[in-house]
Coordinates of N, CA and C in Angstrom, one line a residue:
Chain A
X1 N 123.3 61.9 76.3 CA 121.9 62.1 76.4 C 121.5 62.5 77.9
X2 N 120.5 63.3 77.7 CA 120.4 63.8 79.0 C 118.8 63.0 79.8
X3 N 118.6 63.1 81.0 CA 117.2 62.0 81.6 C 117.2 62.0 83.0
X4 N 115.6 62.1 83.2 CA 115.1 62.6 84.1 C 114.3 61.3 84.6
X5 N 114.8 60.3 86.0 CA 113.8 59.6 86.4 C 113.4 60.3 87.7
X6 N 112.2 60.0 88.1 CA 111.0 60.0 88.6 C 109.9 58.7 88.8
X7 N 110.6 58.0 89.5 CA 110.2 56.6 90.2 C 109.5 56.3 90.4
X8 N 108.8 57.3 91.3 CA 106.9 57.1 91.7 C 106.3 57.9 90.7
X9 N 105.1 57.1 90.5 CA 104.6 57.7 89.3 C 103.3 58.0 90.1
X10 N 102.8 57.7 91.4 CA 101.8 58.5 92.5 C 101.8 58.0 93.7
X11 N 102.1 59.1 94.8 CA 102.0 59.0 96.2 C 100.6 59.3 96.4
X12 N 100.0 58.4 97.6 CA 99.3 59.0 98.6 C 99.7 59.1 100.2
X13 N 99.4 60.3 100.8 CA 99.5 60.1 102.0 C 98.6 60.8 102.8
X14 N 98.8 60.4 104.5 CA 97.6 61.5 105.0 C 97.8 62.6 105.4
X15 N 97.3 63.7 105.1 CA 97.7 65.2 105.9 C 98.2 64.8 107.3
X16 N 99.6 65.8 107.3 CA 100.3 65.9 108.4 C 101.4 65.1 108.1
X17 N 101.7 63.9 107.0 CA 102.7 63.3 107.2 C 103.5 64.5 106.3
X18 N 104.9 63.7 106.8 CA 106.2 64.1 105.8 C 105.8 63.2 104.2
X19 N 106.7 63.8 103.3 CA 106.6 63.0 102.3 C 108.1 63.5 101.5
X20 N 108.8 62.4 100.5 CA 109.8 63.1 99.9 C 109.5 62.5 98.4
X21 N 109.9 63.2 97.6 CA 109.8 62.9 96.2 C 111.1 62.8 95.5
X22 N 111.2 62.1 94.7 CA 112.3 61.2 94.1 C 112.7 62.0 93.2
X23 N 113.9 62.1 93.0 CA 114.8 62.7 91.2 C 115.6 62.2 91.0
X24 N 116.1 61.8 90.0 CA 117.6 61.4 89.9 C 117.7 61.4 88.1
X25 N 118.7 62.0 88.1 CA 119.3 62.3 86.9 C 120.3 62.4 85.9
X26 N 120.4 62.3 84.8 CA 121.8 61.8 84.2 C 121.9 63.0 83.3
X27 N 123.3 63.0 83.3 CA 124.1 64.1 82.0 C 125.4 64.2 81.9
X28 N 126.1 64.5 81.0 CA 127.8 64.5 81.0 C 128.4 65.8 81.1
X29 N 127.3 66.8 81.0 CA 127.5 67.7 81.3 C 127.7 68.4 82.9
X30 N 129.0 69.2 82.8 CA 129.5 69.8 84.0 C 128.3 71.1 84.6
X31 N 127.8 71.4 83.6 CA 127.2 73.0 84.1 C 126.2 72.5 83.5
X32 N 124.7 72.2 84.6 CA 123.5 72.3 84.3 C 122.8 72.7 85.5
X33 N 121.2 72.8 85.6 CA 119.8 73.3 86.3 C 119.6 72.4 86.6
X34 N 118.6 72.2 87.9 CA 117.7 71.5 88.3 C 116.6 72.3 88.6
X35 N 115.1 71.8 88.4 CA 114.3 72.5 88.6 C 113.2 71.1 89.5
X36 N 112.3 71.9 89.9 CA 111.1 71.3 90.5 C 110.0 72.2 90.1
X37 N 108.9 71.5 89.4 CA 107.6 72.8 89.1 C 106.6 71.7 89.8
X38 N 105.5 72.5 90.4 CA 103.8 71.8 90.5 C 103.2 72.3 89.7
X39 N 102.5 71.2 89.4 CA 100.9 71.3 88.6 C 99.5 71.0 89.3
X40 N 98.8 72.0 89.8 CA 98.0 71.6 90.9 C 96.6 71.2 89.5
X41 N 95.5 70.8 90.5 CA 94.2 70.2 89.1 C 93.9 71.1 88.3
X42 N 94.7 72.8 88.3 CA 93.8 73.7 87.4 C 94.7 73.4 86.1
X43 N 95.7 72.7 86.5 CA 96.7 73.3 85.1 C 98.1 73.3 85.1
X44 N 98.0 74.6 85.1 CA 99.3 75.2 84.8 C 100.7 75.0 85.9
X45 N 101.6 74.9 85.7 CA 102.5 74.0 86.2 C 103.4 75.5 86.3
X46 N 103.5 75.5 87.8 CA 104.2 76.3 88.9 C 105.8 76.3 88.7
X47 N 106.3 77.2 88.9 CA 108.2 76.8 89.5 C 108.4 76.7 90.5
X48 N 108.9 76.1 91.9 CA 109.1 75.8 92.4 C 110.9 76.4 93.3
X49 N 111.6 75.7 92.2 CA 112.7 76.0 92.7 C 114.0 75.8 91.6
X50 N 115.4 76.2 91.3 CA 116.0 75.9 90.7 C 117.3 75.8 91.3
X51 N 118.3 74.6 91.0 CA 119.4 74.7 92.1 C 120.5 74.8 90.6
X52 N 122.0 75.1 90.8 CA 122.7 75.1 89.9 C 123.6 74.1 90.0
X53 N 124.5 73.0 89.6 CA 125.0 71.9 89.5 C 126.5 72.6 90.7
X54 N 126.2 73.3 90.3 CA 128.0 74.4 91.3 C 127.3 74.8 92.9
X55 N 126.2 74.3 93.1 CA 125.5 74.6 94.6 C 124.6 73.6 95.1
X56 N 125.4 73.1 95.9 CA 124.7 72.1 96.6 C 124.3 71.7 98.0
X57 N 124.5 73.2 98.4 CA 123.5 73.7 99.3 C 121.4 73.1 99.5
X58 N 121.9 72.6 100.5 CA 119.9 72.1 100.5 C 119.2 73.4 101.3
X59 N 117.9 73.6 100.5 CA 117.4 74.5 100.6 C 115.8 74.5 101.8
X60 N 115.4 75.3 102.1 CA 114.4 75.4 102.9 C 113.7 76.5 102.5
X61 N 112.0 76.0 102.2 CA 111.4 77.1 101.8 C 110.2 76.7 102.6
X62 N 109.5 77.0 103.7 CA 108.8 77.2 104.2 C 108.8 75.5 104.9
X63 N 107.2 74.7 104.2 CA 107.6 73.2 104.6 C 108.4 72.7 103.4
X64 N 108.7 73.6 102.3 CA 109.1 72.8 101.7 C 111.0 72.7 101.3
X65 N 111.1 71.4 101.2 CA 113.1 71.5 101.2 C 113.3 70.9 99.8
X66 N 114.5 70.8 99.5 CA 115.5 70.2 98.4 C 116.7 69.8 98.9
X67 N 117.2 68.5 98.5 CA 118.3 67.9 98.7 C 119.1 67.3 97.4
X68 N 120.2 68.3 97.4 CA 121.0 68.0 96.0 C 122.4 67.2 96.0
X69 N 122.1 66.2 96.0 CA 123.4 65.3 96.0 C 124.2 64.9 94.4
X70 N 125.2 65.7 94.4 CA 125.6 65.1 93.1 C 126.0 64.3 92.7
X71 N 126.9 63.2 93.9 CA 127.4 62.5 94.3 C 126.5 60.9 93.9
X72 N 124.7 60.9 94.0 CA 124.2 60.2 93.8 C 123.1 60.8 92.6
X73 N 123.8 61.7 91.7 CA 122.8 62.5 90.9 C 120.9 62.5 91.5
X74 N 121.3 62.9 93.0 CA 119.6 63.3 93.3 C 119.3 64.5 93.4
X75 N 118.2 64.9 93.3 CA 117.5 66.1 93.7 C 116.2 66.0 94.1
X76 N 116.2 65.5 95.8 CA 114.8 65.1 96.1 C 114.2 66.1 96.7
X77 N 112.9 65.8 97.0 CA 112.0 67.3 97.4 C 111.3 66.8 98.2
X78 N 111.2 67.1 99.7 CA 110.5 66.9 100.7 C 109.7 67.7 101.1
X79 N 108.2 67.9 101.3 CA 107.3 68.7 102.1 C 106.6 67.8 103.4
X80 N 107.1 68.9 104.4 CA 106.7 68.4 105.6 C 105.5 68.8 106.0
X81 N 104.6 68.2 107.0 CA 103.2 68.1 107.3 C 102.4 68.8 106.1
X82 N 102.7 67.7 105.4 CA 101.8 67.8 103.9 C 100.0 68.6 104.7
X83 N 99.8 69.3 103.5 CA 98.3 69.4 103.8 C 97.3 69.6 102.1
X84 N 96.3 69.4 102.1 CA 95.4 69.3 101.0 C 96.4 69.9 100.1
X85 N 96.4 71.0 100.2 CA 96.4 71.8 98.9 C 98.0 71.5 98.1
X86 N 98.7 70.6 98.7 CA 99.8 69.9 98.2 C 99.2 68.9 97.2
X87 N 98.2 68.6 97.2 CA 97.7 67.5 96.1 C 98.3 68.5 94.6
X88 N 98.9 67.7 94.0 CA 99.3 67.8 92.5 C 100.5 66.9 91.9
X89 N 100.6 67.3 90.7 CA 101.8 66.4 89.9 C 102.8 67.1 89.9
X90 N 104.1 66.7 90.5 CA 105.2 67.5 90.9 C 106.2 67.2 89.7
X91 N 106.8 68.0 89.1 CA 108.1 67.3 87.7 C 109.4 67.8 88.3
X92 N 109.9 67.1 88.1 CA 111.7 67.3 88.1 C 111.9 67.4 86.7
X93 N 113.2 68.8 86.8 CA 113.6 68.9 85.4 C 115.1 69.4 85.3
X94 N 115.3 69.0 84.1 CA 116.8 69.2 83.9 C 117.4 69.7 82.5
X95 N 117.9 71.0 82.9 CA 118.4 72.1 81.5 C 119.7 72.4 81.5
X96 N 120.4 71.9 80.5 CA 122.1 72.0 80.3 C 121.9 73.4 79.2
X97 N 122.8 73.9 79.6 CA 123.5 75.1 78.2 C 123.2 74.7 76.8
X98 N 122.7 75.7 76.1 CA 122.7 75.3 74.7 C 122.6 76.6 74.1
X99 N 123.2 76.8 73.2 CA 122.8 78.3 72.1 C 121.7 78.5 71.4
X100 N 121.7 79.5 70.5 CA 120.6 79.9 70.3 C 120.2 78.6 69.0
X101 N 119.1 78.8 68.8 CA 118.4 77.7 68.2 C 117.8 76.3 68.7
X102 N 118.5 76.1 69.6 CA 118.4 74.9 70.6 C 118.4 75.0 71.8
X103 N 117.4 74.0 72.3 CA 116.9 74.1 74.0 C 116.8 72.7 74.4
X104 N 117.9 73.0 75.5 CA 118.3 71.7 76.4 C 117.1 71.2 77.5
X105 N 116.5 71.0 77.4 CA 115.0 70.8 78.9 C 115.0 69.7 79.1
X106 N 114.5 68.9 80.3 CA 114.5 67.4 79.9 C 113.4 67.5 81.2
X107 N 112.1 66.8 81.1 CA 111.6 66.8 82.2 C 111.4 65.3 82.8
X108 N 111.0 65.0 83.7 CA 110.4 63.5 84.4 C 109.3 63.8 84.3
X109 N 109.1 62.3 84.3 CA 107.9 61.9 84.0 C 106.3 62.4 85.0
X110 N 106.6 63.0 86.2 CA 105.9 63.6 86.7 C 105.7 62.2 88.3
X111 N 105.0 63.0 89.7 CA 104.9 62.2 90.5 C 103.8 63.0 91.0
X112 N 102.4 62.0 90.9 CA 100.9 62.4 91.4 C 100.7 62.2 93.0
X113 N 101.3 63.3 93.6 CA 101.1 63.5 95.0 C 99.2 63.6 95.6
X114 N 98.6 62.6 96.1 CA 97.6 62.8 96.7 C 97.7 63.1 98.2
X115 N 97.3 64.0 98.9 CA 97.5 64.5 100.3 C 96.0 63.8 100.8
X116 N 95.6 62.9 101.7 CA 94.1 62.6 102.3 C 94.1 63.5 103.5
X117 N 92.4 63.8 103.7 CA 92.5 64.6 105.0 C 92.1 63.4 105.9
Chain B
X1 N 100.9 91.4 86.9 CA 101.6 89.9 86.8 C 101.5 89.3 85.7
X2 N 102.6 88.7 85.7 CA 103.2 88.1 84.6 C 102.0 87.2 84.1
X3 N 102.3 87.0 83.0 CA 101.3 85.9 82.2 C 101.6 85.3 81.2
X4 N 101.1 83.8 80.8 CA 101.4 83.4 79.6 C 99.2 83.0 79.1
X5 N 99.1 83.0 78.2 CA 97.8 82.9 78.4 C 97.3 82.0 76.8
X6 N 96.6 81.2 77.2 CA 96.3 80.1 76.3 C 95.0 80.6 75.6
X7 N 94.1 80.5 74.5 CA 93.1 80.9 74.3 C 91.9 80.1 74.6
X8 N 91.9 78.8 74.7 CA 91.0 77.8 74.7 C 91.5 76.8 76.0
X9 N 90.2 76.8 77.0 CA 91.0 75.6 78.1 C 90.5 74.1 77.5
X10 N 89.3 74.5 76.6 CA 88.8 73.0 76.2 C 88.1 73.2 74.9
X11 N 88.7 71.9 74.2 CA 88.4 72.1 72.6 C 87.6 70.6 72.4
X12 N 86.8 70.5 72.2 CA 86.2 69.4 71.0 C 86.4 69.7 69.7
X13 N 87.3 68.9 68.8 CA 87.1 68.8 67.5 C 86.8 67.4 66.9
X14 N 87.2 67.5 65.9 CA 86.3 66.2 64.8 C 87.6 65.6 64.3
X15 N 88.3 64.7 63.8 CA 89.0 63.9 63.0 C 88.6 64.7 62.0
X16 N 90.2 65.6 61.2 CA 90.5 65.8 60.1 C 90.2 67.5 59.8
X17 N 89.4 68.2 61.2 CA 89.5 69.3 61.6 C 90.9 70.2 61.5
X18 N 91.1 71.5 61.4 CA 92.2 72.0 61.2 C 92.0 72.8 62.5
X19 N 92.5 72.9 63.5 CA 92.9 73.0 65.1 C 94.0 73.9 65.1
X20 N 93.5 75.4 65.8 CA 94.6 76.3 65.9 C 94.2 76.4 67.5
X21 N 95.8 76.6 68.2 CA 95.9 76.8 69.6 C 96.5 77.9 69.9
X22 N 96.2 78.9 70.8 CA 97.0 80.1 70.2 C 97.3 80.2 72.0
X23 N 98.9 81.1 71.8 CA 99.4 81.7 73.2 C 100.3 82.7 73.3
X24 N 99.6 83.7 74.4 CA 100.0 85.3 74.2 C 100.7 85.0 75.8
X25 N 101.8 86.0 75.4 CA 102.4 85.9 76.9 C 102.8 87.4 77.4
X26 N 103.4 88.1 78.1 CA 103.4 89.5 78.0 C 104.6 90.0 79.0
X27 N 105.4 89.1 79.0 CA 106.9 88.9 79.9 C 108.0 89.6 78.5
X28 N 107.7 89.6 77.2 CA 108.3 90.2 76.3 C 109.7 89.0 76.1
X29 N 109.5 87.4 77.1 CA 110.5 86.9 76.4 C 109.9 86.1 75.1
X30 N 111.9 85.7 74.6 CA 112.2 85.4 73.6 C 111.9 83.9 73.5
X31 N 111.8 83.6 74.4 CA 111.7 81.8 73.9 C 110.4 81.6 73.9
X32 N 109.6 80.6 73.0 CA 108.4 80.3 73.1 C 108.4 78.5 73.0
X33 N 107.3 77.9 73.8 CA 107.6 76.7 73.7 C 106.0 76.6 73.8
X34 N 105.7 75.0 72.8 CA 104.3 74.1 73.1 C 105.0 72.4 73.1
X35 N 104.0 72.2 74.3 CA 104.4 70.9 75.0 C 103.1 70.2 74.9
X36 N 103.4 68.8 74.8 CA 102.2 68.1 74.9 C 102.4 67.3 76.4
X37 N 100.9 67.0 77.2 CA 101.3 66.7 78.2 C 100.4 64.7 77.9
X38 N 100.4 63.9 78.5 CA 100.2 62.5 78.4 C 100.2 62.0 79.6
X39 N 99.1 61.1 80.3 CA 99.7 60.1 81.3 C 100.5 59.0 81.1
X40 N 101.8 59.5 81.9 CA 102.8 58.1 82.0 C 103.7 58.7 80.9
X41 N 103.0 60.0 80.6 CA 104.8 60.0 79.6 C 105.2 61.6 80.0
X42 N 104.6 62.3 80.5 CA 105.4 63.4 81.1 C 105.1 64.6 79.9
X43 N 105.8 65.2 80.6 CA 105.7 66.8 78.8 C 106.7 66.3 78.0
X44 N 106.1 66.4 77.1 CA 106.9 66.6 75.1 C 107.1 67.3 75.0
X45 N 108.1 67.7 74.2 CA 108.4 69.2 73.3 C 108.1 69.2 72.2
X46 N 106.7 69.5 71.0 CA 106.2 69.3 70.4 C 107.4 70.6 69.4
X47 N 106.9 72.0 69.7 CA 108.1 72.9 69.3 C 108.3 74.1 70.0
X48 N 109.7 75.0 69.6 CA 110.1 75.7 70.2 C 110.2 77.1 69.3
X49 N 110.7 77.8 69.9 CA 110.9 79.2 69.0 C 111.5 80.4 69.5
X50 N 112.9 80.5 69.1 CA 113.7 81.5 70.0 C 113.3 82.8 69.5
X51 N 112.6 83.3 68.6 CA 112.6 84.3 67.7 C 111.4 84.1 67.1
X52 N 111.1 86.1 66.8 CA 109.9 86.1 65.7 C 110.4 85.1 64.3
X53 N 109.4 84.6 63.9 CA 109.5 83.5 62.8 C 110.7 82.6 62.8
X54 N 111.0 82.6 63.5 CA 111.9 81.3 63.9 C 111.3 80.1 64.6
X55 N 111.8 78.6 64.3 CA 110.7 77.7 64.8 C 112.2 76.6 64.9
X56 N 111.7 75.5 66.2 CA 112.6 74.6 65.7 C 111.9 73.4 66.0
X57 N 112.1 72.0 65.9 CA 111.3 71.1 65.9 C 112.0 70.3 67.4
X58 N 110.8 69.9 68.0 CA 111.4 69.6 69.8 C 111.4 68.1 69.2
X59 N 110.6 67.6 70.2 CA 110.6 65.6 70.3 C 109.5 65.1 69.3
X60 N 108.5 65.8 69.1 CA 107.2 65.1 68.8 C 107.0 66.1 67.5
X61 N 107.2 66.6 66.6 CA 106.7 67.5 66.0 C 105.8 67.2 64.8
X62 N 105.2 65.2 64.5 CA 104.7 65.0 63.6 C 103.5 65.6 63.9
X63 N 102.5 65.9 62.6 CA 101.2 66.1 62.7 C 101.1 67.1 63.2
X64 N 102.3 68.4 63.3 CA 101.8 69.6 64.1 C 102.6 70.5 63.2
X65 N 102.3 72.1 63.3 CA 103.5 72.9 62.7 C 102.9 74.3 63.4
X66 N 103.4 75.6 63.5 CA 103.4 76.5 64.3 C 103.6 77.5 63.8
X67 N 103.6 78.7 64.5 CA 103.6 79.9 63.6 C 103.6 80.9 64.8
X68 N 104.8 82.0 64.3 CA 105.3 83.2 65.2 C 105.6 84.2 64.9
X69 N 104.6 85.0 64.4 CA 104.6 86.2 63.6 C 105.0 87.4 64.2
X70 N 104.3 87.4 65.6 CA 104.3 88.4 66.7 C 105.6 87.6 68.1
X71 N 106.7 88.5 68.6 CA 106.9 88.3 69.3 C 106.5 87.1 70.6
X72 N 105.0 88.1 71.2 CA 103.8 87.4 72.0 C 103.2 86.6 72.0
X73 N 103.6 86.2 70.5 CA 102.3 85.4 70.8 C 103.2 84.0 69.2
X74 N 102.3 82.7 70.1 CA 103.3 81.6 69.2 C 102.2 80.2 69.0
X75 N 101.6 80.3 68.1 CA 100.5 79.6 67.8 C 101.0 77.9 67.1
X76 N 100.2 77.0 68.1 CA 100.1 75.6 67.5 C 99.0 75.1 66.4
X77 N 99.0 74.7 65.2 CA 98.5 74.8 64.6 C 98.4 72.7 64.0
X78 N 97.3 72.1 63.9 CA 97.2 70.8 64.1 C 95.8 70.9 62.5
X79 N 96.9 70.6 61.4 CA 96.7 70.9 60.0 C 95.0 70.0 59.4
X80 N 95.3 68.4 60.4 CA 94.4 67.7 59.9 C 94.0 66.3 61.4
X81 N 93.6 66.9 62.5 CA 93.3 66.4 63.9 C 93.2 65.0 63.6
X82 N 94.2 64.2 64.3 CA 93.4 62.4 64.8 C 92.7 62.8 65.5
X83 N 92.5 61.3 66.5 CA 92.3 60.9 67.7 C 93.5 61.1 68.6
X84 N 94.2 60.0 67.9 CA 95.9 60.5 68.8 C 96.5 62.0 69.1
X85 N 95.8 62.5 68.7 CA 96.3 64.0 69.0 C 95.4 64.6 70.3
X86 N 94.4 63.9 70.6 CA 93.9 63.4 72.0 C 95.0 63.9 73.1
X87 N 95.0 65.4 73.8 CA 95.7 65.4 74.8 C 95.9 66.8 75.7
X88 N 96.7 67.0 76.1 CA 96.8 68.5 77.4 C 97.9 69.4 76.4
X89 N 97.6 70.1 76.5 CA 98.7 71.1 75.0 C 99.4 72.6 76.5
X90 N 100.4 72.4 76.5 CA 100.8 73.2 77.4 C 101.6 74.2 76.7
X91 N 101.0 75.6 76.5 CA 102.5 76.9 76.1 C 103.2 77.0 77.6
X92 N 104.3 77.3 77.0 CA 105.6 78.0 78.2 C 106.4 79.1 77.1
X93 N 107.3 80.2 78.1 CA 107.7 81.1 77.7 C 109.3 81.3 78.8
X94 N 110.1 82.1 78.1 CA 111.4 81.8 78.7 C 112.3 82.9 78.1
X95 N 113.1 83.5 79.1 CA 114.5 84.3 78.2 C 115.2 84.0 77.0
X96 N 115.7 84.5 76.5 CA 117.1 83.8 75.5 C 117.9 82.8 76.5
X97 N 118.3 81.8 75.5 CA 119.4 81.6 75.6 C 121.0 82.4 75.6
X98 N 121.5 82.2 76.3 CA 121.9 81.6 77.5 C 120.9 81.9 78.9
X99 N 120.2 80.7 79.3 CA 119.9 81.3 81.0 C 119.3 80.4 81.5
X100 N 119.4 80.6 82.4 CA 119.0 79.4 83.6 C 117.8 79.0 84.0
X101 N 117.0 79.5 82.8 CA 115.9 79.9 83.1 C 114.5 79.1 83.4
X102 N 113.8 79.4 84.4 CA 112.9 78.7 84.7 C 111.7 78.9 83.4
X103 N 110.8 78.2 82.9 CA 109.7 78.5 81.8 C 108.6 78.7 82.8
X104 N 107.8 79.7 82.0 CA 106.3 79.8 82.5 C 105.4 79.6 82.0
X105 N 104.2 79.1 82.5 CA 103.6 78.2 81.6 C 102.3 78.6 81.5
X106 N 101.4 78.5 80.8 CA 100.0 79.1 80.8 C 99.0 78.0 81.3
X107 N 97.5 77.7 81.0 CA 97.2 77.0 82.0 C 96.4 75.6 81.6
X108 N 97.0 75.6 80.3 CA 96.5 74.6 79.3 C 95.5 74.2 78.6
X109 N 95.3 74.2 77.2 CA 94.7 73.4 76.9 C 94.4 71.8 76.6
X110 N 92.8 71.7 76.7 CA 92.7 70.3 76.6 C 92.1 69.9 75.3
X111 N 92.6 69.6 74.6 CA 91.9 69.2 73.3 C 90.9 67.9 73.5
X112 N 89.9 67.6 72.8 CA 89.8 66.1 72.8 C 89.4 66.2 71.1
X113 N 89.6 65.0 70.4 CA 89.7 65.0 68.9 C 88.6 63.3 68.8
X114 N 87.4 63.5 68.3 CA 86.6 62.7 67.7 C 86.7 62.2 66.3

């Protein structure tokens, strides 16, 4: 069975800090996804980023990074000098291979990032 | 730009109402998905559908059933509304299987059920 924890269930912090968000995940499967999407207050829930279980390379995308350790099944997500418009509910998710008919997705439970100015 | 597009951002209905949720996407993928969203429990996979008229049943599929006539478009359909069905109804859309694929999601609806 496959499962997605997400520890904090809401951060606050104040603009400018760092902040990191939690993933950690289970599967017995060799070949699977990791994802990270936002959901800012309008809705609709963003992608973010997707790492492949065979790359564990940590990533840099402006302020924001990923840290994939498989070693401790994490995938955490850090945004540096948070600012407002980081307020939203961030999900970690996790998709193994499946054929047709069937879809492997598994999301966490979600983490309600508040940014204060 | 891409889209997945919801018809309704906010619904009032009544207990025992027949509740259709409809979502057009225009990426021409194959996968179609509706999720129910909850505080403290994350997205559900109410149901899925890799194909015109094909449907399969995700996590949650009581009290709901769906319909996919058109490629584009993949409608939730809520036969006879509780209360408990009280919630954030999210479509996403996706490639076939096999892929890696990230879903895209439209921008939800909110039901509330009296």
């Amino acid at each position: 069975a496959q499962k997605v924890t997400q520890a904090q269930t809401e951060i606050s912090v104040v603009e400018k800090e760092d902040v990191t968000l939690d993933c950690v995940y289970e599967t017995r499967d060799t070949t699977y996804y990791l994802f990270w999407y936002k959901q800012p207050p309008s809705g609709e829930l963003v992608f973010l980023i997707r790492r492949n279980s065979f790359d564990e390379q940590n990533e840099i995308s402006g302020r924001y990074s990923w840290n994939f350790q498989k070693s401790t099944s994490s995938f955490n997500f850090t945004i540096t000098a948070s600012q407002v418009v980081d307020s939203a509910v961030y999900f970690c998710a996790l998709k193994t291979p499946s054929g047709a008919g069937s879809y492997q997705l598994t999301f966490g439970k979600g983490t309600k990032l508040s940014v204060i100015p | 730009d891409v889209k997945v597009t919801q018809s309704s951002r906010y619904l009032v209905k009544r207990t025992g109402e027949k509740v259709f949720l409809e979502c057009v996407q225009d990426m021409d993928h194959e996968n179609m998905f509706w999720y129910r969203q909850d505080p403290g429990l994350g997205l559900r996979l109410i149901y899925f559908s890799y194909d015109v008229k094909m449907k399969e049943k995700g996590d949650i599929p009581e009290g709901y059933s769906v319909s996919r006539e058109k490629k584009e478009r993949f409608s939730l359909i809520l036969e006879s509304a509780s209360t408990n069905q009280t919630s954030m109804y999210l479509c996403a859309s996706s490639l076939a299987e096999p892929n890696t694929g990230e879903l895209f999601f439209g921008e939800g609806s909110r039901l509330t059920v009296l």
